[in-house]
PDB file of C-alpha atoms in Angstrom:
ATOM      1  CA  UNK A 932       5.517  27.312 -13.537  1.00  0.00           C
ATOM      2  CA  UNK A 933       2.062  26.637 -15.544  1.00  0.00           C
ATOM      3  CA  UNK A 934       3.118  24.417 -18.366  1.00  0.00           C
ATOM      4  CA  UNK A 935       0.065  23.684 -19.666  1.00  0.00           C
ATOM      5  CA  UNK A 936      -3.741  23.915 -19.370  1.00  0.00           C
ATOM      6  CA  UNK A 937      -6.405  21.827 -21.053  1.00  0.00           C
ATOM      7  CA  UNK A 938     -10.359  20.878 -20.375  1.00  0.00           C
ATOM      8  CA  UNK A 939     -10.702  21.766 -16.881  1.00  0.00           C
ATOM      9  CA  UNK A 940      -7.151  20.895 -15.564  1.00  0.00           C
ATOM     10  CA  UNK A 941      -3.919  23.234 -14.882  1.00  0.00           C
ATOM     11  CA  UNK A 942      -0.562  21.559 -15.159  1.00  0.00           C
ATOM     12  CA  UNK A 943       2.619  22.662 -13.290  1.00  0.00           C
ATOM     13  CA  UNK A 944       6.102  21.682 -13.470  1.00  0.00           C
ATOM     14  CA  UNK A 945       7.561  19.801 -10.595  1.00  0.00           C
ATOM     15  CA  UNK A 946      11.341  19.631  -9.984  1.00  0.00           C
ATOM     16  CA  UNK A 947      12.205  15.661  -8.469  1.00  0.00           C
ATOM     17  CA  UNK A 948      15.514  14.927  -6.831  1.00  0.00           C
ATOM     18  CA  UNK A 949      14.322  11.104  -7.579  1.00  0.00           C
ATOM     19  CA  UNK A 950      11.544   9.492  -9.985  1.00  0.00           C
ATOM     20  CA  UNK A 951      12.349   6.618  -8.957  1.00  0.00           C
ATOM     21  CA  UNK A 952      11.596   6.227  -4.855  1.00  0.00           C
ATOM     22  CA  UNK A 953      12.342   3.890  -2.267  1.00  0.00           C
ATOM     23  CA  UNK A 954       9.206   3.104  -0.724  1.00  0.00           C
ATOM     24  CA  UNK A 955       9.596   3.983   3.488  1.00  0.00           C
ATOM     25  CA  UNK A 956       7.925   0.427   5.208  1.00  0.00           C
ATOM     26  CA  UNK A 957       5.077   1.448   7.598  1.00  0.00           C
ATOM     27  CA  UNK A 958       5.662   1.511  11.377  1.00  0.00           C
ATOM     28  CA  UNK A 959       4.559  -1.953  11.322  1.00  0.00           C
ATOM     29  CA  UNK A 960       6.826  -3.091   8.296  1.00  0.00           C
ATOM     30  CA  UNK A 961       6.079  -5.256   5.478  1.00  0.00           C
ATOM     31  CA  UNK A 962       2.790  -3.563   3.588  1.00  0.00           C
ATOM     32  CA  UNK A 963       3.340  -3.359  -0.009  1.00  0.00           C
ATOM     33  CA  UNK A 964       4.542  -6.103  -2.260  1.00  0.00           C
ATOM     34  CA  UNK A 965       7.150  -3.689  -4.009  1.00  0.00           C
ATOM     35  CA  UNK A 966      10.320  -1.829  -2.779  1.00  0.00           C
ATOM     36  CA  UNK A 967      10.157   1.276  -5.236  1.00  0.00           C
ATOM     37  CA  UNK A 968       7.398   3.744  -6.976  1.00  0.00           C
ATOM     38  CA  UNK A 969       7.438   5.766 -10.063  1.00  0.00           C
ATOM     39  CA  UNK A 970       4.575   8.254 -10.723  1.00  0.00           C
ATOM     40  CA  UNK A 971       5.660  10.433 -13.253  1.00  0.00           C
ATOM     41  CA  UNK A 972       2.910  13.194 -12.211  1.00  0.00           C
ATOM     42  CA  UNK A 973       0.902  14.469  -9.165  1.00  0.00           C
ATOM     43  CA  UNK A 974      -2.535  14.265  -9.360  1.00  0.00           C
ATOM     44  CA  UNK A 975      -4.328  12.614 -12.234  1.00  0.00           C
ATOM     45  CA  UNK A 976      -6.793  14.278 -14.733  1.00  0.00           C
ATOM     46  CA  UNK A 977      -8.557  11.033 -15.643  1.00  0.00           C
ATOM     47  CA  UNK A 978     -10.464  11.349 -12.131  1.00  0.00           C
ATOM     48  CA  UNK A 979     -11.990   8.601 -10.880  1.00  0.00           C
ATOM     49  CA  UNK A 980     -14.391   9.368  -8.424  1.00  0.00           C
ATOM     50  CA  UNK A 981     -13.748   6.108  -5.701  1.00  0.00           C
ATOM     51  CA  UNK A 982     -10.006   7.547  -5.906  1.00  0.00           C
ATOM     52  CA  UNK A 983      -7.906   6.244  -2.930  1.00  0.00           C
ATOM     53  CA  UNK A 984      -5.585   8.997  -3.537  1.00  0.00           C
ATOM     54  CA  UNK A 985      -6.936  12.270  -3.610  1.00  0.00           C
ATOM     55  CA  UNK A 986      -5.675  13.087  -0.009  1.00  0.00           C
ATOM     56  CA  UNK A 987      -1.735  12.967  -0.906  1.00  0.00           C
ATOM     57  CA  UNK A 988      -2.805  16.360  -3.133  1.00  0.00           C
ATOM     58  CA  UNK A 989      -2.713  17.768   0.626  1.00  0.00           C
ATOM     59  CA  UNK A 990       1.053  17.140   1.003  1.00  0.00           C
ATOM     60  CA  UNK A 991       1.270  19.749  -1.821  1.00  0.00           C
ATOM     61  CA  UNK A 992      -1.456  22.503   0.018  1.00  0.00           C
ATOM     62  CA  UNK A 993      -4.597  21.256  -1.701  1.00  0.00           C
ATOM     63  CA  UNK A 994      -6.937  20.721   0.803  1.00  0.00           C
ATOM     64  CA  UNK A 995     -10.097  20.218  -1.709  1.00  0.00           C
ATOM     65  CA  UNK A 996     -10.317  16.758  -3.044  1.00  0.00           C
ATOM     66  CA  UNK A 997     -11.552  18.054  -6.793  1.00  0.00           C
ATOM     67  CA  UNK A 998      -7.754  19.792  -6.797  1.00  0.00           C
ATOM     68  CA  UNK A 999      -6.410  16.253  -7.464  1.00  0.00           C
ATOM     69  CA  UNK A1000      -7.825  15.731 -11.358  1.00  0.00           C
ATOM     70  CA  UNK A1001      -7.648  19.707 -11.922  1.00  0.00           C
ATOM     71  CA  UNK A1002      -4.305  20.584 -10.503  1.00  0.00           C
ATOM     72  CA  UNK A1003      -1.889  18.088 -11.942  1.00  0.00           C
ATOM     73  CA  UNK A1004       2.120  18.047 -11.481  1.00  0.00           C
ATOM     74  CA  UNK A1005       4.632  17.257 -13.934  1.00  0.00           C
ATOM     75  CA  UNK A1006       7.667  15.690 -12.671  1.00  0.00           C
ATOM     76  CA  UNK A1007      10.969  16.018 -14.044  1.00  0.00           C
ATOM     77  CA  UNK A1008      13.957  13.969 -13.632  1.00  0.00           C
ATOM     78  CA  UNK A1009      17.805  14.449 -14.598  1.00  0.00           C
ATOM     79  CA  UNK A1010      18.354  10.905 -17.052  1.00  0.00           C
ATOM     80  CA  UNK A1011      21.731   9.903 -14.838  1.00  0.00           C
ATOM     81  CA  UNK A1012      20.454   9.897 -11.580  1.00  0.00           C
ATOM     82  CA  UNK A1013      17.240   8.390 -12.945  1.00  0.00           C
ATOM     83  CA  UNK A1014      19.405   5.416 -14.733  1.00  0.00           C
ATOM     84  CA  UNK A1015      21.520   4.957 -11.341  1.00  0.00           C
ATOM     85  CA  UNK A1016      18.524   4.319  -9.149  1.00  0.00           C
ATOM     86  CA  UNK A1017      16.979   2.061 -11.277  1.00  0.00           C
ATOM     87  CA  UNK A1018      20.205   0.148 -10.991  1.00  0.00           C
ATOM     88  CA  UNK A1019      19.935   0.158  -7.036  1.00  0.00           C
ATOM     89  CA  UNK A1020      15.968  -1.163  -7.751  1.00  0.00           C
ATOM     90  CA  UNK A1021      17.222  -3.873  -9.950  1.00  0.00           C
ATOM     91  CA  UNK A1022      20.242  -4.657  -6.685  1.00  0.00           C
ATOM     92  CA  UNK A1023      17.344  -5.144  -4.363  1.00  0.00           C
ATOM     93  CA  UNK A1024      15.781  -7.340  -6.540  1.00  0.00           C
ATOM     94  CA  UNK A1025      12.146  -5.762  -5.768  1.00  0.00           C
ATOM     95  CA  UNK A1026       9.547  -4.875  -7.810  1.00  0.00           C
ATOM     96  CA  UNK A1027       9.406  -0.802  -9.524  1.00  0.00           C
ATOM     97  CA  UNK A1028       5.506  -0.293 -10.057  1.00  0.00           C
ATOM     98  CA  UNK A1029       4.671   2.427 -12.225  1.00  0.00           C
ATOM     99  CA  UNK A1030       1.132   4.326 -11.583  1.00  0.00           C
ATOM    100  CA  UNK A1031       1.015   3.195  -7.707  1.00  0.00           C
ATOM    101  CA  UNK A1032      -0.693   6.642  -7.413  1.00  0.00           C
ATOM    102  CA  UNK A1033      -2.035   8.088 -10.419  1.00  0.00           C
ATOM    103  CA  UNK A1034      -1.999   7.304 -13.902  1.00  0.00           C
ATOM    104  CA  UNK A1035       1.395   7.383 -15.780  1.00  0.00           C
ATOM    105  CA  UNK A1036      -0.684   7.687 -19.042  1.00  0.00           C
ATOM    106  CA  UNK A1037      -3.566   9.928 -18.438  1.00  0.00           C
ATOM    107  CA  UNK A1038      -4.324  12.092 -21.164  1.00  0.00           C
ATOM    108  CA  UNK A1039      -2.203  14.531 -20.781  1.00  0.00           C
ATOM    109  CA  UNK A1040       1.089  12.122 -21.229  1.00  0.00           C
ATOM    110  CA  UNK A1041       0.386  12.910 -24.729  1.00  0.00           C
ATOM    111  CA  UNK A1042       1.900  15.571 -24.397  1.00  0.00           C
ATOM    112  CA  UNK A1043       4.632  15.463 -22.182  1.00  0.00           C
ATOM    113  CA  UNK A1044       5.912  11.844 -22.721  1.00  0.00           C
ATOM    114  CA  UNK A1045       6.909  11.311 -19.152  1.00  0.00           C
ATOM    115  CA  UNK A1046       6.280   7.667 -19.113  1.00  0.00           C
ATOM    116  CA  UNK A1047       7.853   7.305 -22.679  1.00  0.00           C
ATOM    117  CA  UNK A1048      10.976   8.720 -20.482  1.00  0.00           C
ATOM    118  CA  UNK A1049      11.270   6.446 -17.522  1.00  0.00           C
ATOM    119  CA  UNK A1050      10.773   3.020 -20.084  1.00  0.00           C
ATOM    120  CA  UNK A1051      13.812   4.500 -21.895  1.00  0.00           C
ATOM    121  CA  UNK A1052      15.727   4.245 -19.279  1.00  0.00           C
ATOM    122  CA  UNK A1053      14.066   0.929 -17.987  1.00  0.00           C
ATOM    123  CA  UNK A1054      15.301  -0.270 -21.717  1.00  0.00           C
ATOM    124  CA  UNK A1055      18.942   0.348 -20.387  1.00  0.00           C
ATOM    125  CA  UNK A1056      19.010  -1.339 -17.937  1.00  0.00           C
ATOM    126  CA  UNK A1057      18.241  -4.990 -17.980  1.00  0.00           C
ATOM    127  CA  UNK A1058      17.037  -7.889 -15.093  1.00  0.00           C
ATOM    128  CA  UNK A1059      14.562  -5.459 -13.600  1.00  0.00           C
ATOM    129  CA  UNK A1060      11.410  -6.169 -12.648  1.00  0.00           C
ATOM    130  CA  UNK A1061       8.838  -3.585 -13.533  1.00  0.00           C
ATOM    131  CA  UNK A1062       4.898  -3.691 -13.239  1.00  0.00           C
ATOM    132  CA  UNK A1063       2.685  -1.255 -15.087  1.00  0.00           C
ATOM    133  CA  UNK A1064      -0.929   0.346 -13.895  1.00  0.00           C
ATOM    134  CA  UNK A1065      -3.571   2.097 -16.203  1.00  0.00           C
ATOM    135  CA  UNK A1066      -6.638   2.848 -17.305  1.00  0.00           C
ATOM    136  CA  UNK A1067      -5.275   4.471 -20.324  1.00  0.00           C
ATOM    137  CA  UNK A1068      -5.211   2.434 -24.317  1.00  0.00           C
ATOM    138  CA  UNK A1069      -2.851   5.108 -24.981  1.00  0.00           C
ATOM    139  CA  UNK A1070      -0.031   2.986 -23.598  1.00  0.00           C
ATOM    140  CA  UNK A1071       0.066   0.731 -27.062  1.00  0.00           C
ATOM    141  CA  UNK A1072       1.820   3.709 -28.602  1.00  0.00           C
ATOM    142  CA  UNK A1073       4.979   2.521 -26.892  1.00  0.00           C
ATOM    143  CA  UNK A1074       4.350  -1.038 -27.860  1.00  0.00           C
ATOM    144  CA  UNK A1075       8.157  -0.956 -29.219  1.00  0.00           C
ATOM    145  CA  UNK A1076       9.984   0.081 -25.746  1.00  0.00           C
ATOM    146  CA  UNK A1077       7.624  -2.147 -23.644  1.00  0.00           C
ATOM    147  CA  UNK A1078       8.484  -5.291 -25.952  1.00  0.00           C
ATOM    148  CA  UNK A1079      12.135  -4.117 -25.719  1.00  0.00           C
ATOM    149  CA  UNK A1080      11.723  -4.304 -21.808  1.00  0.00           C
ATOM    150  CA  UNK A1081       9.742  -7.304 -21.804  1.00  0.00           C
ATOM    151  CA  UNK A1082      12.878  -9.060 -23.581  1.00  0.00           C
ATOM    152  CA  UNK A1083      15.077  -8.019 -20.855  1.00  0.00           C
ATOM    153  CA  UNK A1084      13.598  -7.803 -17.812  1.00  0.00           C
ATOM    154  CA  UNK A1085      10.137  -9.006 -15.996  1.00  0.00           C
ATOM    155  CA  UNK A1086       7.451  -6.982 -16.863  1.00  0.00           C
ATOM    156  CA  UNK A1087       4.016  -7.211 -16.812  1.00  0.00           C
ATOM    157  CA  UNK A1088       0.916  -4.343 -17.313  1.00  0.00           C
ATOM    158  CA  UNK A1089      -1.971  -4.069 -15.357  1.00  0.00           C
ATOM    159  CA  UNK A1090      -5.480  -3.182 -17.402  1.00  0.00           C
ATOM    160  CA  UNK A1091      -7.400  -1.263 -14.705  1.00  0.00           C
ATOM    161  CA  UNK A1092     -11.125  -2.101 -15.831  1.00  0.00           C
ATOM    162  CA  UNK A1093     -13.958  -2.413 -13.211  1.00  0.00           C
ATOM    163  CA  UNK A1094     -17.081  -2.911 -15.442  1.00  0.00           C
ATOM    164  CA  UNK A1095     -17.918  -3.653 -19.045  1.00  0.00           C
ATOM    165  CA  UNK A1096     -20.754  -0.725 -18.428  1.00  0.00           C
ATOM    166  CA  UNK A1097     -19.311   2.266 -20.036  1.00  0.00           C
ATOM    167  CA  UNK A1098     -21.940   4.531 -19.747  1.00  0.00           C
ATOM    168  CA  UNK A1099     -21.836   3.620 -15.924  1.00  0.00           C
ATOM    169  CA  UNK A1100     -17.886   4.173 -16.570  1.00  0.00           C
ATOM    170  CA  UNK A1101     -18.363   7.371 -17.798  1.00  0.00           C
ATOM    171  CA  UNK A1102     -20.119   8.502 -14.899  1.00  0.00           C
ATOM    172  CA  UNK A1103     -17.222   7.355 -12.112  1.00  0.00           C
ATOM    173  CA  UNK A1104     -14.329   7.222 -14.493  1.00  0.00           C
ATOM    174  CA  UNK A1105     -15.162  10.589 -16.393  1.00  0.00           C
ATOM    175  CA  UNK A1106     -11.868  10.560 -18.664  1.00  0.00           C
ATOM    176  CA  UNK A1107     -10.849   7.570 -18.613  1.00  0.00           C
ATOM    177  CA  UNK A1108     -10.776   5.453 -21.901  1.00  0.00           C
ATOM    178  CA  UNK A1109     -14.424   3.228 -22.693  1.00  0.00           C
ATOM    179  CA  UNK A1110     -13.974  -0.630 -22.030  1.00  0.00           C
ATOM    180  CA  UNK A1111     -13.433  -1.616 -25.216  1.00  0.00           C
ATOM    181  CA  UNK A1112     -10.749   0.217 -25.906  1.00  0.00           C
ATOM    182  CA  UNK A1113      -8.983  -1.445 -22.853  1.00  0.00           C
ATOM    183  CA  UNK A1114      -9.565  -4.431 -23.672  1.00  0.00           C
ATOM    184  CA  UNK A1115      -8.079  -3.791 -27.308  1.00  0.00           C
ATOM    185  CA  UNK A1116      -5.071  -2.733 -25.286  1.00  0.00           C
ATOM    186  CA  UNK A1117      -4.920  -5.805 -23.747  1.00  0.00           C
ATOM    187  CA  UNK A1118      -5.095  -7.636 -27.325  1.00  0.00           C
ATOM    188  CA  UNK A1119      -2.242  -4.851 -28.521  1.00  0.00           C
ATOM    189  CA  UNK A1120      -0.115  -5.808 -25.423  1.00  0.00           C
ATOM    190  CA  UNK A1121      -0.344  -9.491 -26.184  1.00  0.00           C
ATOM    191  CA  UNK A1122       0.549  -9.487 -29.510  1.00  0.00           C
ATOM    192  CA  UNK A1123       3.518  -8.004 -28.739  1.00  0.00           C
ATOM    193  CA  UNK A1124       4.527 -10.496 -25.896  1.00  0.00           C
ATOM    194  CA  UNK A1125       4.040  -8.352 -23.257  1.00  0.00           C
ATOM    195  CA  UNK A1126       2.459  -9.943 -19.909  1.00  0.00           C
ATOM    196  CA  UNK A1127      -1.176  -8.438 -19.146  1.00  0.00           C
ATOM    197  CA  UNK A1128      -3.485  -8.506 -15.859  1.00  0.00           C
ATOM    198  CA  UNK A1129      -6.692  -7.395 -15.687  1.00  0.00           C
ATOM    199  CA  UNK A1130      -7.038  -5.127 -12.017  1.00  0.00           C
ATOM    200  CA  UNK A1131     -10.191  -5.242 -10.830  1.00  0.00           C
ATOM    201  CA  UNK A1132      -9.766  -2.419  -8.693  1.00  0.00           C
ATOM    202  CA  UNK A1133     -11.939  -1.261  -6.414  1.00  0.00           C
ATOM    203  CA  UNK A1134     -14.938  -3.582  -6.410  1.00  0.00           C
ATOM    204  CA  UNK A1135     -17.692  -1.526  -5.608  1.00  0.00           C
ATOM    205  CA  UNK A1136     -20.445  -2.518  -3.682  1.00  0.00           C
ATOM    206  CA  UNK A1137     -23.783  -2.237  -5.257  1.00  0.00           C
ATOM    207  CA  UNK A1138     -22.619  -0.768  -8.056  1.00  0.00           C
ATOM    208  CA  UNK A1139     -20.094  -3.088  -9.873  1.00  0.00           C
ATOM    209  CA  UNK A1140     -20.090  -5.936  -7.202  1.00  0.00           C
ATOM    210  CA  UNK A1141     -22.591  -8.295  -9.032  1.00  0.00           C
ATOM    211  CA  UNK A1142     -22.167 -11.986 -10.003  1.00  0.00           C
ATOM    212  CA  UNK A1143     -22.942 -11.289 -13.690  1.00  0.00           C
ATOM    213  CA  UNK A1144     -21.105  -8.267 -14.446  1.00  0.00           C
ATOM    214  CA  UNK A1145     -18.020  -9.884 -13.053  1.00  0.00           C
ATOM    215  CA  UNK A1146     -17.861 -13.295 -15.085  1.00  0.00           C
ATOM    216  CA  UNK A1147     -18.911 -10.991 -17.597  1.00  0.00           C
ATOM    217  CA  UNK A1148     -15.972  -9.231 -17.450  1.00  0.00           C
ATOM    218  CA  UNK A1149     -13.319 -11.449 -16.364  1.00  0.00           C
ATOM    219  CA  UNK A1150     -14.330 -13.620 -19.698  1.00  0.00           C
ATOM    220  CA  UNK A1151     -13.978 -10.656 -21.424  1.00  0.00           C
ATOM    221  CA  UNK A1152     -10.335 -10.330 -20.347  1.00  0.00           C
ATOM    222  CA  UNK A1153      -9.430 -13.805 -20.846  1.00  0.00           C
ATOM    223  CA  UNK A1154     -10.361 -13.309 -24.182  1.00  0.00           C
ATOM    224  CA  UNK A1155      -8.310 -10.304 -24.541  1.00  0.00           C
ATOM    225  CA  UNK A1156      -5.350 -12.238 -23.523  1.00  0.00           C
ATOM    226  CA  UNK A1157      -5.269 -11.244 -19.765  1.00  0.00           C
ATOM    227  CA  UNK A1158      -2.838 -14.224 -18.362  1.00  0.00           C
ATOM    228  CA  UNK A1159      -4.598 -13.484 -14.626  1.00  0.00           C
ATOM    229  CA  UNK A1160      -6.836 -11.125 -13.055  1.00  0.00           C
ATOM    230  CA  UNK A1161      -6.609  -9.549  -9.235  1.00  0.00           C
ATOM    231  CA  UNK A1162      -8.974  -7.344  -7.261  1.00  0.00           C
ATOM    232  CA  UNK A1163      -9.333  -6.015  -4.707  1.00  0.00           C
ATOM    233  CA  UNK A1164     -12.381  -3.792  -2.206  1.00  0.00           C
ATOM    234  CA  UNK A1165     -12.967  -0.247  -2.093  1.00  0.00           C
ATOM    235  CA  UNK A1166     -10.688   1.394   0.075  1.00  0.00           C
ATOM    236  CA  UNK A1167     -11.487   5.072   1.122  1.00  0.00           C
ATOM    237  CA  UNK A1168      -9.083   7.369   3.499  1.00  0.00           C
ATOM    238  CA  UNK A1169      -9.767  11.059   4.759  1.00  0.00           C
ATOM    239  CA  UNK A1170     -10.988  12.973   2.428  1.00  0.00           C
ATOM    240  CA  UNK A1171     -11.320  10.791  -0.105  1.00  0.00           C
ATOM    241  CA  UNK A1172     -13.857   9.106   1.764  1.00  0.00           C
ATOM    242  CA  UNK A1173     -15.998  12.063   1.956  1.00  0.00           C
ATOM    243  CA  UNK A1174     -15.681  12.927  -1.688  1.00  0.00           C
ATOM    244  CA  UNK A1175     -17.218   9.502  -3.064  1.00  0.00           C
ATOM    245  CA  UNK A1176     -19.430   9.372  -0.472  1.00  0.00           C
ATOM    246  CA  UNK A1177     -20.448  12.533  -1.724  1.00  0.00           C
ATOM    247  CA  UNK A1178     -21.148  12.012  -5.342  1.00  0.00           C
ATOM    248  CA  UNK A1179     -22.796   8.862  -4.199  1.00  0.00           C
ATOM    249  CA  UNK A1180     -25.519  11.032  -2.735  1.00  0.00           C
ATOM    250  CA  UNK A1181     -25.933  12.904  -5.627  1.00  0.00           C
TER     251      UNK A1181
END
């Protein structure tokens, strides 16, 4: 069912058994540094061009990269079973990441307050440990749960911000918030004694990999009250490969 449709994206309601998921270790084990994954929607409006995951949009039938910022899913959950696996995640003692795949606040959380639904339930259930990811400011409007969670369990929110250049932002981050206003979540998140990381991910080369830009920015986090930063290079799979590559061209 079409819930909603705004700019140039078409949302659809997704029935979940699970919001919260177990990740599967590759064939090879190990991988990821974090048991579990919560992305409250498919596909992510905010549409970054360098993307990594455009190409799990084909699990769903999309087989056109551009379907991953204009078709977007919106996952539902039933609260009880959502409260009982985040009580197995806290039993493992492994880290829940929020936004491993898209962006649990893109602009269209606004709206259907997803996110706002998974850190109520976080709220209930104490010793967890829970990392947030986005490019979104919007996430100081729920500067009261994620100080409630920070109280009880370990959490800590990762800024994604790859430049201080917004108008270059704007070009390869098309909705995504300008730097400044990331950084003044940052300062927001801080106040309220919540743990903050600036992700500097992807790095990309010749276009945000120089020396300047980068002590540029990383001072600019300190300042905002980022307690460390990580990064990491650009990493491009099927046809999200050919997409950047793509707009690179043009």
């Amino acid at each position: 069912e079409v819930v909603d449709s705004r700019r140039a994206a078409t949302f659809q309601e997704l029935q979940s058994v699970e919001l919260v998921n177990r990740l599967k270790p590759g064939p090879g084990g190990g991988g990821m540094p974090f048991g579990w994954t919560v992305n409250p929607y498919r596909g992510c409006e905010v549409g970054c061009v360098y993307c990594y995951a455009r190409p799990t949009h084909e699990y769903l039938g999309h087989a056109d990269p551009a379907e991953f910022e204009s078709r977007i899913y919106v996952k539902g959950a039933e609260p009880g079973r959502l409260h009982e696996a985040l009580k197995k995640a806290r039993e493992s003692g492994e880290e829940i990441p929020i936004g491993t795949a898209t962006d649990p606040y893109q602009p269209a959380d606004g709206r259907f307050r997803i996110t706002r639904d998974v850190l109520r339930a976080i709220a209930r259930v104490r010793g967890l440990r829970v990392g947030i990811t986005t490019k979104c400011a919007s996430i100081t409007r729920d500067l009261d749960l994620l100080a409630e969670i920070a109280a009880s369990s370990e959490l800590i929110v990762n800024i994604s911000l790859i430049s201080l250049d917004a108008d270059l932002l704007r070009a390869i981050e098309p909705r995504a918030p300008r730097p400044d206003l990331r950084l003044g979540a940052m300062r927001a998140l801080t106040g309220a004694r919540v743990s903050v990381r600036l992700f500097v991910m992807p790095i990309l080369p010749g276009i945000t990999d120089g020396e300047p830009g980068l002590r540029e920015l990383l001072a600019a986090a300190r300042a905002a009250g980022a307690r460390e930063a990580v990064w990491n290079v650009l990493f491009l799979r099927g046809s999200a490969r050919g997409f950047f590559l793509d707009y690179v061209r043009r």
